[in-house]
PDB file of C-alpha atoms in Angstrom:
ATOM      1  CA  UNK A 881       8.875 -63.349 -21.484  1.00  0.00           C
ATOM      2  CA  UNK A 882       5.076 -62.462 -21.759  1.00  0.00           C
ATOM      3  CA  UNK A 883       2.395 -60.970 -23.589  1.00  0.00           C
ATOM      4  CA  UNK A 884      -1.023 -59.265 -23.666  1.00  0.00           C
ATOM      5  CA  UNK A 885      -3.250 -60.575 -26.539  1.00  0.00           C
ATOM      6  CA  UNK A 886      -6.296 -57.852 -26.818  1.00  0.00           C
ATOM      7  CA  UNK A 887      -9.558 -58.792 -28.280  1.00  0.00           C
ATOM      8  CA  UNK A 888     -11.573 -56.252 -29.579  1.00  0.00           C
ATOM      9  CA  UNK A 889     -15.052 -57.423 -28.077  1.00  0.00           C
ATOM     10  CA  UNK A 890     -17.051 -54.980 -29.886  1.00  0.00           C
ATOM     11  CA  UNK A 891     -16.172 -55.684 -33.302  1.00  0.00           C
ATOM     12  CA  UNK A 892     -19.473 -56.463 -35.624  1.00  0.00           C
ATOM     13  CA  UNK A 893     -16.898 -57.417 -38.753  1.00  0.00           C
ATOM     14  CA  UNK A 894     -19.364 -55.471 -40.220  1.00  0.00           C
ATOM     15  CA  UNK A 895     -22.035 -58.055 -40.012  1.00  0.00           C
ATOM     16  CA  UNK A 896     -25.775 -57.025 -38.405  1.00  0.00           C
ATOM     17  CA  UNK A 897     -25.888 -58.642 -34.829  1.00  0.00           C
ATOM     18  CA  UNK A 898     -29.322 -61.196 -34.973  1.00  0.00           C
ATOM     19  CA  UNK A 899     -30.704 -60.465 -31.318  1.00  0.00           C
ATOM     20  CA  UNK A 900     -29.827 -62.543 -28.598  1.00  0.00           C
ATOM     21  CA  UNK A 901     -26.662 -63.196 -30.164  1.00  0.00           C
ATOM     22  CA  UNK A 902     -23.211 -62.006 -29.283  1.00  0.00           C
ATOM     23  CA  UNK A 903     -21.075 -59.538 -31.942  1.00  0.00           C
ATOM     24  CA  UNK A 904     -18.224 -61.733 -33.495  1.00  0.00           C
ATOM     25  CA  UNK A 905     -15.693 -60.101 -31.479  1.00  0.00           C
ATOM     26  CA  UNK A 906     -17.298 -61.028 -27.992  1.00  0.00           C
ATOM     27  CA  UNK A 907     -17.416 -64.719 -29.840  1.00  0.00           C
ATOM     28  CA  UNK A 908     -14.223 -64.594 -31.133  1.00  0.00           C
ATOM     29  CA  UNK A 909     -12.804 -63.766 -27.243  1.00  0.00           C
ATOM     30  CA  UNK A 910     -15.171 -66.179 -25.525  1.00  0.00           C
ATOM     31  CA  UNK A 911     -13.218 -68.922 -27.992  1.00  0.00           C
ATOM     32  CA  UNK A 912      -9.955 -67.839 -27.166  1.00  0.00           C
ATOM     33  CA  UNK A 913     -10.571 -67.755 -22.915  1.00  0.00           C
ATOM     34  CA  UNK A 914     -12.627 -71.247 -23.657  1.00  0.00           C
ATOM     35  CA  UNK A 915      -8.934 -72.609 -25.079  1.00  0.00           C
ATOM     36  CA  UNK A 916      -5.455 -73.599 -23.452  1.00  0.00           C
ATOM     37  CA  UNK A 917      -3.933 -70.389 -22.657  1.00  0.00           C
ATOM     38  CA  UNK A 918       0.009 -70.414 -23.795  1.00  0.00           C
ATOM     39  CA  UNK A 919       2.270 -69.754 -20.982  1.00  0.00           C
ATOM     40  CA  UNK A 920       3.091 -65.800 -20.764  1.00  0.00           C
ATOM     41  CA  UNK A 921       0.053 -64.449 -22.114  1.00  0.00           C
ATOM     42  CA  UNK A 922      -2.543 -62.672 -21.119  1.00  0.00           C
ATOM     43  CA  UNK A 923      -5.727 -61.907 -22.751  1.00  0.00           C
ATOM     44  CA  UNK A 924      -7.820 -59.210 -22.262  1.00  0.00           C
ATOM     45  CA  UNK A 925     -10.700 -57.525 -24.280  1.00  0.00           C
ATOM     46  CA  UNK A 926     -10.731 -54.257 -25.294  1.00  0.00           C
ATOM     47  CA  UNK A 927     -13.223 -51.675 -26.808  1.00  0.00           C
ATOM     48  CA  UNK A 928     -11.806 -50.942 -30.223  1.00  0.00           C
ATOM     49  CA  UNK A 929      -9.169 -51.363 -31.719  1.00  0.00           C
ATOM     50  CA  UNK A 930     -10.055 -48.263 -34.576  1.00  0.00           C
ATOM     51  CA  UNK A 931      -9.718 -51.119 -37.376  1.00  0.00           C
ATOM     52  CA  UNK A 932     -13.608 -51.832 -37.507  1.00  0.00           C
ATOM     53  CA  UNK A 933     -13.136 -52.281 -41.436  1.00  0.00           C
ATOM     54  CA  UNK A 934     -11.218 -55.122 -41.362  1.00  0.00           C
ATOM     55  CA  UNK A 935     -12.493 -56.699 -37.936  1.00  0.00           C
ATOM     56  CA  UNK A 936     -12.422 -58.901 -36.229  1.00  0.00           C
ATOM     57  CA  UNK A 937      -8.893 -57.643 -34.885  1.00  0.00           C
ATOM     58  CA  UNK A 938      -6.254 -58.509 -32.079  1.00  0.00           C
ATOM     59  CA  UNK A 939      -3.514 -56.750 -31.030  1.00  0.00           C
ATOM     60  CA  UNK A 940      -0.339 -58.085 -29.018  1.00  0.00           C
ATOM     61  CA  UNK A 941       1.948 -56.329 -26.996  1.00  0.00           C
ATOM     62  CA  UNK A 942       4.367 -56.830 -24.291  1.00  0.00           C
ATOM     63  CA  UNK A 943       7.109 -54.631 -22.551  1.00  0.00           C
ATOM     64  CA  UNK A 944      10.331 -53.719 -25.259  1.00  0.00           C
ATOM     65  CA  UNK A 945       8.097 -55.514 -27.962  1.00  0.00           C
ATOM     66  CA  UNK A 946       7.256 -53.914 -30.998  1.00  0.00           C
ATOM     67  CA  UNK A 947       3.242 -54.287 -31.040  1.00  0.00           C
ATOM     68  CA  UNK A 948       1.190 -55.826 -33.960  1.00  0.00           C
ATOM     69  CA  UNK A 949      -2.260 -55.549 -34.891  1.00  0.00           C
ATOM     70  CA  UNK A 950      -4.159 -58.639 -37.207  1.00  0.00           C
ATOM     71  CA  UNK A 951      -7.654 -58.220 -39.048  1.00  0.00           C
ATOM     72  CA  UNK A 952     -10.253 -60.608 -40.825  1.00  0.00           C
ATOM     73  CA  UNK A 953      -9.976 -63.078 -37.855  1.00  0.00           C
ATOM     74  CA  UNK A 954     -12.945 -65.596 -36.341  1.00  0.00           C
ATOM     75  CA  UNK A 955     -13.270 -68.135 -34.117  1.00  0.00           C
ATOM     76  CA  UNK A 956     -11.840 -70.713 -36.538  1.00  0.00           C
ATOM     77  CA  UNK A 957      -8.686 -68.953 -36.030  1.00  0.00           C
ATOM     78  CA  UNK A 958      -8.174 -69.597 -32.470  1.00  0.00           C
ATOM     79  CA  UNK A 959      -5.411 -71.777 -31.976  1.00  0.00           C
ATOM     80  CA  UNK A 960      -3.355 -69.881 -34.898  1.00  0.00           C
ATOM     81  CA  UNK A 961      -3.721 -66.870 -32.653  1.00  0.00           C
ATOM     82  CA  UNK A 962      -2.965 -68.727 -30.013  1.00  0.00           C
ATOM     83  CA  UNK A 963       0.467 -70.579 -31.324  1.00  0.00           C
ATOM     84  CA  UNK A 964       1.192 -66.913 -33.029  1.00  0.00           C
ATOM     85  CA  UNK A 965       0.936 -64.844 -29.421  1.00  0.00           C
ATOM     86  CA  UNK A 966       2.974 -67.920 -28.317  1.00  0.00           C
ATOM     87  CA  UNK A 967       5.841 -67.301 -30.419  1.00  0.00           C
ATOM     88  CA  UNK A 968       5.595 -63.809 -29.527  1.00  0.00           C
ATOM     89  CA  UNK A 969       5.457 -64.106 -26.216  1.00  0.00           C
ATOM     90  CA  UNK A 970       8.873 -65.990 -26.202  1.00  0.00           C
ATOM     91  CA  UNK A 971      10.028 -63.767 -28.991  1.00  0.00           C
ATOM     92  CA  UNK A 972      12.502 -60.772 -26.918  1.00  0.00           C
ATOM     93  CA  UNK A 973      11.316 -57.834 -29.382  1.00  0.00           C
ATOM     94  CA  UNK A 974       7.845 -58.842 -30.753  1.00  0.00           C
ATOM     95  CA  UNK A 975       9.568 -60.228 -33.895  1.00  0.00           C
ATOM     96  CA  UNK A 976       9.304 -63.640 -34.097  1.00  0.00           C
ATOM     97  CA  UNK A 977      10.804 -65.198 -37.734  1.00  0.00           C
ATOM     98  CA  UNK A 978       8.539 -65.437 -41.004  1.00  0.00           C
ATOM     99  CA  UNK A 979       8.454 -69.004 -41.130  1.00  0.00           C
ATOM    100  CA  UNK A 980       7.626 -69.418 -37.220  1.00  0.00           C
ATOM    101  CA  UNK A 981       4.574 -66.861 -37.687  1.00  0.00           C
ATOM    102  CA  UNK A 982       0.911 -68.667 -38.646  1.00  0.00           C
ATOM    103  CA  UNK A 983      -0.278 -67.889 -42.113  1.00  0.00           C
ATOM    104  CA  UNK A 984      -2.875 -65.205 -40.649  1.00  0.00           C
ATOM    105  CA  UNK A 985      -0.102 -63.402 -39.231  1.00  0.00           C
ATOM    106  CA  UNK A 986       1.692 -63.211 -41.901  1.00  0.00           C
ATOM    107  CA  UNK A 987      -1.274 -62.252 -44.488  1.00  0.00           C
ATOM    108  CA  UNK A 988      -3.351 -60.132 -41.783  1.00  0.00           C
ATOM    109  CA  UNK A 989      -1.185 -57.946 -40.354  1.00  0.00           C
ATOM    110  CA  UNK A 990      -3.015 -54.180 -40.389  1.00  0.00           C
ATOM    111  CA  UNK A 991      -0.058 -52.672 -38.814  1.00  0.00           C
ATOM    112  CA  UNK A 992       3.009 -53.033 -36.014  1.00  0.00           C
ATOM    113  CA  UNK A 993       4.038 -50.146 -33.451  1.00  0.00           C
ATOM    114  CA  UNK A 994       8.008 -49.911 -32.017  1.00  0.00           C
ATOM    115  CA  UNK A 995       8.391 -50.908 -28.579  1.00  0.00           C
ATOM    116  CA  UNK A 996       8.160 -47.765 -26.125  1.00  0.00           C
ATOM    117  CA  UNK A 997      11.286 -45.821 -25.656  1.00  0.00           C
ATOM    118  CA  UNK A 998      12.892 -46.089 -22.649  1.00  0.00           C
TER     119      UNK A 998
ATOM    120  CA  UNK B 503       3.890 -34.862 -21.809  1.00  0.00           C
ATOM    121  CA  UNK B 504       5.300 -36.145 -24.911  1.00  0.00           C
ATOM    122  CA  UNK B 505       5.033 -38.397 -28.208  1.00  0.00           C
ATOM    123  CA  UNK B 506       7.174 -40.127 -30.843  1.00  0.00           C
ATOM    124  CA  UNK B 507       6.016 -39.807 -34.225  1.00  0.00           C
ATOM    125  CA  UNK B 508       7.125 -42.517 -36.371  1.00  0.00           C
ATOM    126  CA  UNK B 509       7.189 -42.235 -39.919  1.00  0.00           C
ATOM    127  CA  UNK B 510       7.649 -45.318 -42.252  1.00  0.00           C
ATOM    128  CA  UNK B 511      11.030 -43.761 -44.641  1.00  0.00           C
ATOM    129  CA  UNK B 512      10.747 -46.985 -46.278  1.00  0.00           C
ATOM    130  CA  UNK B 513       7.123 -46.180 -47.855  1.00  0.00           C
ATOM    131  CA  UNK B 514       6.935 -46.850 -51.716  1.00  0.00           C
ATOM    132  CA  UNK B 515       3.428 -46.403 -51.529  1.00  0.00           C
ATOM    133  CA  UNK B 516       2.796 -48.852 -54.115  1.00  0.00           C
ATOM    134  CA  UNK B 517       4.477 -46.965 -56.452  1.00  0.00           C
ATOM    135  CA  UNK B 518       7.554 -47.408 -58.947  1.00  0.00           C
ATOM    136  CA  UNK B 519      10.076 -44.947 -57.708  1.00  0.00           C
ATOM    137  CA  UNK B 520      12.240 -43.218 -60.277  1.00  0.00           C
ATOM    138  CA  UNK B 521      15.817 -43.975 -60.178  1.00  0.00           C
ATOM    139  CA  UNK B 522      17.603 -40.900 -58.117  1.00  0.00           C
ATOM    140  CA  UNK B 523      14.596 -40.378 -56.706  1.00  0.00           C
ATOM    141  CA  UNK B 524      13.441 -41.270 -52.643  1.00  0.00           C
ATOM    142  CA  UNK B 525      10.315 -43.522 -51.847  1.00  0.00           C
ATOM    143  CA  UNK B 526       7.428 -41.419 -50.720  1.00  0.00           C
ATOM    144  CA  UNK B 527       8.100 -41.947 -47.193  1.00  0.00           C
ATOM    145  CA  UNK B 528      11.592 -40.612 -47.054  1.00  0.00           C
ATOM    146  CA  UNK B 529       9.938 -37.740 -49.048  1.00  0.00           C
ATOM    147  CA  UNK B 530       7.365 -37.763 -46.048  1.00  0.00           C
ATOM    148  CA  UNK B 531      10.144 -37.522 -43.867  1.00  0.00           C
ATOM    149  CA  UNK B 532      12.522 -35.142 -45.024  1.00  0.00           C
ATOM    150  CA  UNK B 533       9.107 -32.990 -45.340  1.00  0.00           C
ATOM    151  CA  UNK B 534       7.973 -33.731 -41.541  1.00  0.00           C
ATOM    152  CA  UNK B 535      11.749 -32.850 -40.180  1.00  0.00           C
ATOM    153  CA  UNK B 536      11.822 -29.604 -42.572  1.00  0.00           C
ATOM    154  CA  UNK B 537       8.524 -28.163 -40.760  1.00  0.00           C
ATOM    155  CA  UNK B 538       8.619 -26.758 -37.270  1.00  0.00           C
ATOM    156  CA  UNK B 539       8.244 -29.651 -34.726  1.00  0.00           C
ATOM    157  CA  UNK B 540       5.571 -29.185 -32.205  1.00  0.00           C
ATOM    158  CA  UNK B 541       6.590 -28.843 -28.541  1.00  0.00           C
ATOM    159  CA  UNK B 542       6.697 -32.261 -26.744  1.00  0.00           C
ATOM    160  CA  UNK B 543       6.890 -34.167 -30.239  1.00  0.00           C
ATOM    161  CA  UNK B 544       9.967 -36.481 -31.275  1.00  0.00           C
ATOM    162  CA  UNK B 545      10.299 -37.384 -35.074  1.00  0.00           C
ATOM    163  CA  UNK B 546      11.738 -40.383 -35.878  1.00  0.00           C
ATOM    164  CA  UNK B 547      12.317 -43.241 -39.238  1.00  0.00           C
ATOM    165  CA  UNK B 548      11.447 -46.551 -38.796  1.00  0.00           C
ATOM    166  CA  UNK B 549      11.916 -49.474 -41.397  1.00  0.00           C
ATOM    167  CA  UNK B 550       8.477 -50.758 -41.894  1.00  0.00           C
ATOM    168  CA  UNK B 551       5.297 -50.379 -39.806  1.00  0.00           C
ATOM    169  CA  UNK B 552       3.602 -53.305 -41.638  1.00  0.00           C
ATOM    170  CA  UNK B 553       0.551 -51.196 -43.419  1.00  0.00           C
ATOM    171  CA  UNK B 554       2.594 -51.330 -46.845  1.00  0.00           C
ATOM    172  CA  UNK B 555      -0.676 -51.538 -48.453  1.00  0.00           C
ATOM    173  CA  UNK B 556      -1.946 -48.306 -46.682  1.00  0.00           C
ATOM    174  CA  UNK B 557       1.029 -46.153 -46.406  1.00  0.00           C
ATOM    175  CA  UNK B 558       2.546 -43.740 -46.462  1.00  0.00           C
ATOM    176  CA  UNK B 559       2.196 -44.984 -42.999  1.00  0.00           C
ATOM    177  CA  UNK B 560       2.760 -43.205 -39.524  1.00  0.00           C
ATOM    178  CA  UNK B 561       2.529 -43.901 -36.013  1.00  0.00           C
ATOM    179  CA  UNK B 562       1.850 -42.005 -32.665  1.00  0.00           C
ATOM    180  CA  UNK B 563       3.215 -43.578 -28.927  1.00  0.00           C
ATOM    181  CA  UNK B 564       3.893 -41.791 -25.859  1.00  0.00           C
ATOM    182  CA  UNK B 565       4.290 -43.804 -22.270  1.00  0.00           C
ATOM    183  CA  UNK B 566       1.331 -44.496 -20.697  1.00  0.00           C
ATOM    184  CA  UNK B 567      -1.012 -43.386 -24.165  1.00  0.00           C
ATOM    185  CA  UNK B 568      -2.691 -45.202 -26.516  1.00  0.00           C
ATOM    186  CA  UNK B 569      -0.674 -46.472 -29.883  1.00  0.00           C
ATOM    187  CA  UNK B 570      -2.355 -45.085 -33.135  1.00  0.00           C
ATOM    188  CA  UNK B 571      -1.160 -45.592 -36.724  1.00  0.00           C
ATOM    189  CA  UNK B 572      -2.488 -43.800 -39.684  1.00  0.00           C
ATOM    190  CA  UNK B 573      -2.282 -44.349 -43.262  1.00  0.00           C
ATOM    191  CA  UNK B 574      -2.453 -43.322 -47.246  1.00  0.00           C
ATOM    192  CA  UNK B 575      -0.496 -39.695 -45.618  1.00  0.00           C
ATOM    193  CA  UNK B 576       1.784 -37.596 -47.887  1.00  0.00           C
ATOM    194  CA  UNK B 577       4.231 -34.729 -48.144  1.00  0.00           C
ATOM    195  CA  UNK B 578       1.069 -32.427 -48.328  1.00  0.00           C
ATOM    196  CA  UNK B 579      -0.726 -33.763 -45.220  1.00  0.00           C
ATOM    197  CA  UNK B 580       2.676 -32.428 -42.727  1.00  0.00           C
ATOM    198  CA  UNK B 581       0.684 -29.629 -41.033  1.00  0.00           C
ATOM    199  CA  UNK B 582      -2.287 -31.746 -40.612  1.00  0.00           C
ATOM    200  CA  UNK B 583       0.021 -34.798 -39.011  1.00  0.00           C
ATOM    201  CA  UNK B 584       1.975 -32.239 -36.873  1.00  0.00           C
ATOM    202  CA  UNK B 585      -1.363 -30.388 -35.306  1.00  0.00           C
ATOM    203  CA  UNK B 586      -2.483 -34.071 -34.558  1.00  0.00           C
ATOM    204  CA  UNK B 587       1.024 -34.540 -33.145  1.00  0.00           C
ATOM    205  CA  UNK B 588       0.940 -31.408 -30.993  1.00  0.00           C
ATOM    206  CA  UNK B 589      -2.539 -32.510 -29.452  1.00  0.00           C
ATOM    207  CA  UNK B 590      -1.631 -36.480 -29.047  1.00  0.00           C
ATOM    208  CA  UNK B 591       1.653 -34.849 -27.589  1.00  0.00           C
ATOM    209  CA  UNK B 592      -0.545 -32.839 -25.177  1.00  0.00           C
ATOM    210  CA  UNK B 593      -3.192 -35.608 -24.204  1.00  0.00           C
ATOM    211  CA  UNK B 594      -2.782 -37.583 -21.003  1.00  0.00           C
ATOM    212  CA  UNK B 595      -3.465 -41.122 -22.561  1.00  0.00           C
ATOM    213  CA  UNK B 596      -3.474 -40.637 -26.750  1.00  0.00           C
ATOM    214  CA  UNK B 597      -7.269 -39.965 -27.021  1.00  0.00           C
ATOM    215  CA  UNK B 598      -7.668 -36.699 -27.762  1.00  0.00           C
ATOM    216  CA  UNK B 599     -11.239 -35.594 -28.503  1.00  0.00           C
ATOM    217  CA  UNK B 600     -12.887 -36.778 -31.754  1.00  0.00           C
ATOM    218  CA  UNK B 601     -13.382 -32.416 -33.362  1.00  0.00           C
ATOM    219  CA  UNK B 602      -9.703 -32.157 -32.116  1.00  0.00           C
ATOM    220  CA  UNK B 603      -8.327 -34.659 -34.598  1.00  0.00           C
ATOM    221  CA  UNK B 604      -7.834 -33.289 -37.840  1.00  0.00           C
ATOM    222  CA  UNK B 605      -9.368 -35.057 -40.630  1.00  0.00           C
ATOM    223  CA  UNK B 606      -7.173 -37.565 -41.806  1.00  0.00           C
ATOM    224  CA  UNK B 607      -6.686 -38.810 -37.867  1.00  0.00           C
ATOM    225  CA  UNK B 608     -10.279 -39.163 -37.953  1.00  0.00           C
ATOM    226  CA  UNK B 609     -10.877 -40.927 -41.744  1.00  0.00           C
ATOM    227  CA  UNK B 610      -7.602 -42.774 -41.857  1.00  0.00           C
ATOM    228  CA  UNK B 611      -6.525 -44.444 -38.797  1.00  0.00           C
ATOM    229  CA  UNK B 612      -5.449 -47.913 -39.633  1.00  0.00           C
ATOM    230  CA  UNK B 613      -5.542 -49.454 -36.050  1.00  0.00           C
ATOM    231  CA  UNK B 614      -4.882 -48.468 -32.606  1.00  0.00           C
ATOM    232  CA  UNK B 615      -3.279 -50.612 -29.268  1.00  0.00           C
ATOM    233  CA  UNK B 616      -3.707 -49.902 -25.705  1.00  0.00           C
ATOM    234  CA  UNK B 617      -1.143 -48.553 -23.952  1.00  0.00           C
ATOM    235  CA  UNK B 618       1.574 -51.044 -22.424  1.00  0.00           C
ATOM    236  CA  UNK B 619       0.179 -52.223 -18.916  1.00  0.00           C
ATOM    237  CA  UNK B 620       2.264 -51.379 -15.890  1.00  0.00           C
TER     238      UNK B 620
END
């Protein structure tokens, strides 16, 4: 099984960026590709993730997976993203059980997408 | 090209709902599958899209497009989802141009997810 975590790199959380220093999202994905990636996943930035109010956000998503996006996250949250896009990863349909899901997942969630008919 | 347009039936909308009566998304619904469906556009219920807190809560996927779900919608916002439908339905990878999208596409998407990679 396998999964692509996105990172939005742009995301300001709505904070003014000091010059010389990155945005929050680019911070928040140099932390993740600085840690131990889980087997199966993939990360990759992306542009935007259209939930600038409540960055920074992540979104995971793998094939026949329903797809989630989380908000309010930082660099402290690394390896909870990390042990949630874990689960996930192993998880057949992108729902992996309440209890198995780290606190942030549970309480961020913005929203979740069904998998892609086929 | 072509899009599924899920629609949360589940939706309370944070609010009580009067015995005999149906949550706000079932309302949304029923009101959605009652209009005339665009060309290219497939309506369908889902259980819960995780935006409980912003719904009445609907999503837009097609293969190969980008994932969008929008929030706080109602009965009275069907011909507004359905034009936004039509042109998602139409577009080659979800992003149809910002003055195409009517209002509440533009003012109340929750988050969007790249498509799934190939």
């Amino acid at each position: 099984m396998a999964a692509t975590l996105y990172v939005c790199a742009t995301c300001k959380a709505d904070q003014i960026v000091p010059e010389g220093s990155q945005p929050l999202g680019a911070q928040l994905l140099g932390a993740l590709l600085a840690a131990e990636c889980p087997a199966g996943v993939t990360i990759r930035p992306v542009e935007c993730l259209s939930a600038c109010s409540q960055g920074c956000s992540i979104a995971l998503q793998g094939a026949g997976k329903w797809g989630y996006v989380y908000g309010r996250l930082g660099p402290a949250d690394v390896p909870d993203i990390l042990a949630g896009a874990a689960a996930y990863a192993e998880s057949a349909d992108g729902i992996v059980p309440w209890r198995q899901r780290p606190v942030i997942f549970r309480k961020q969630s913005l929203a979740r997408i069904p998998p892609l008919e086929s």
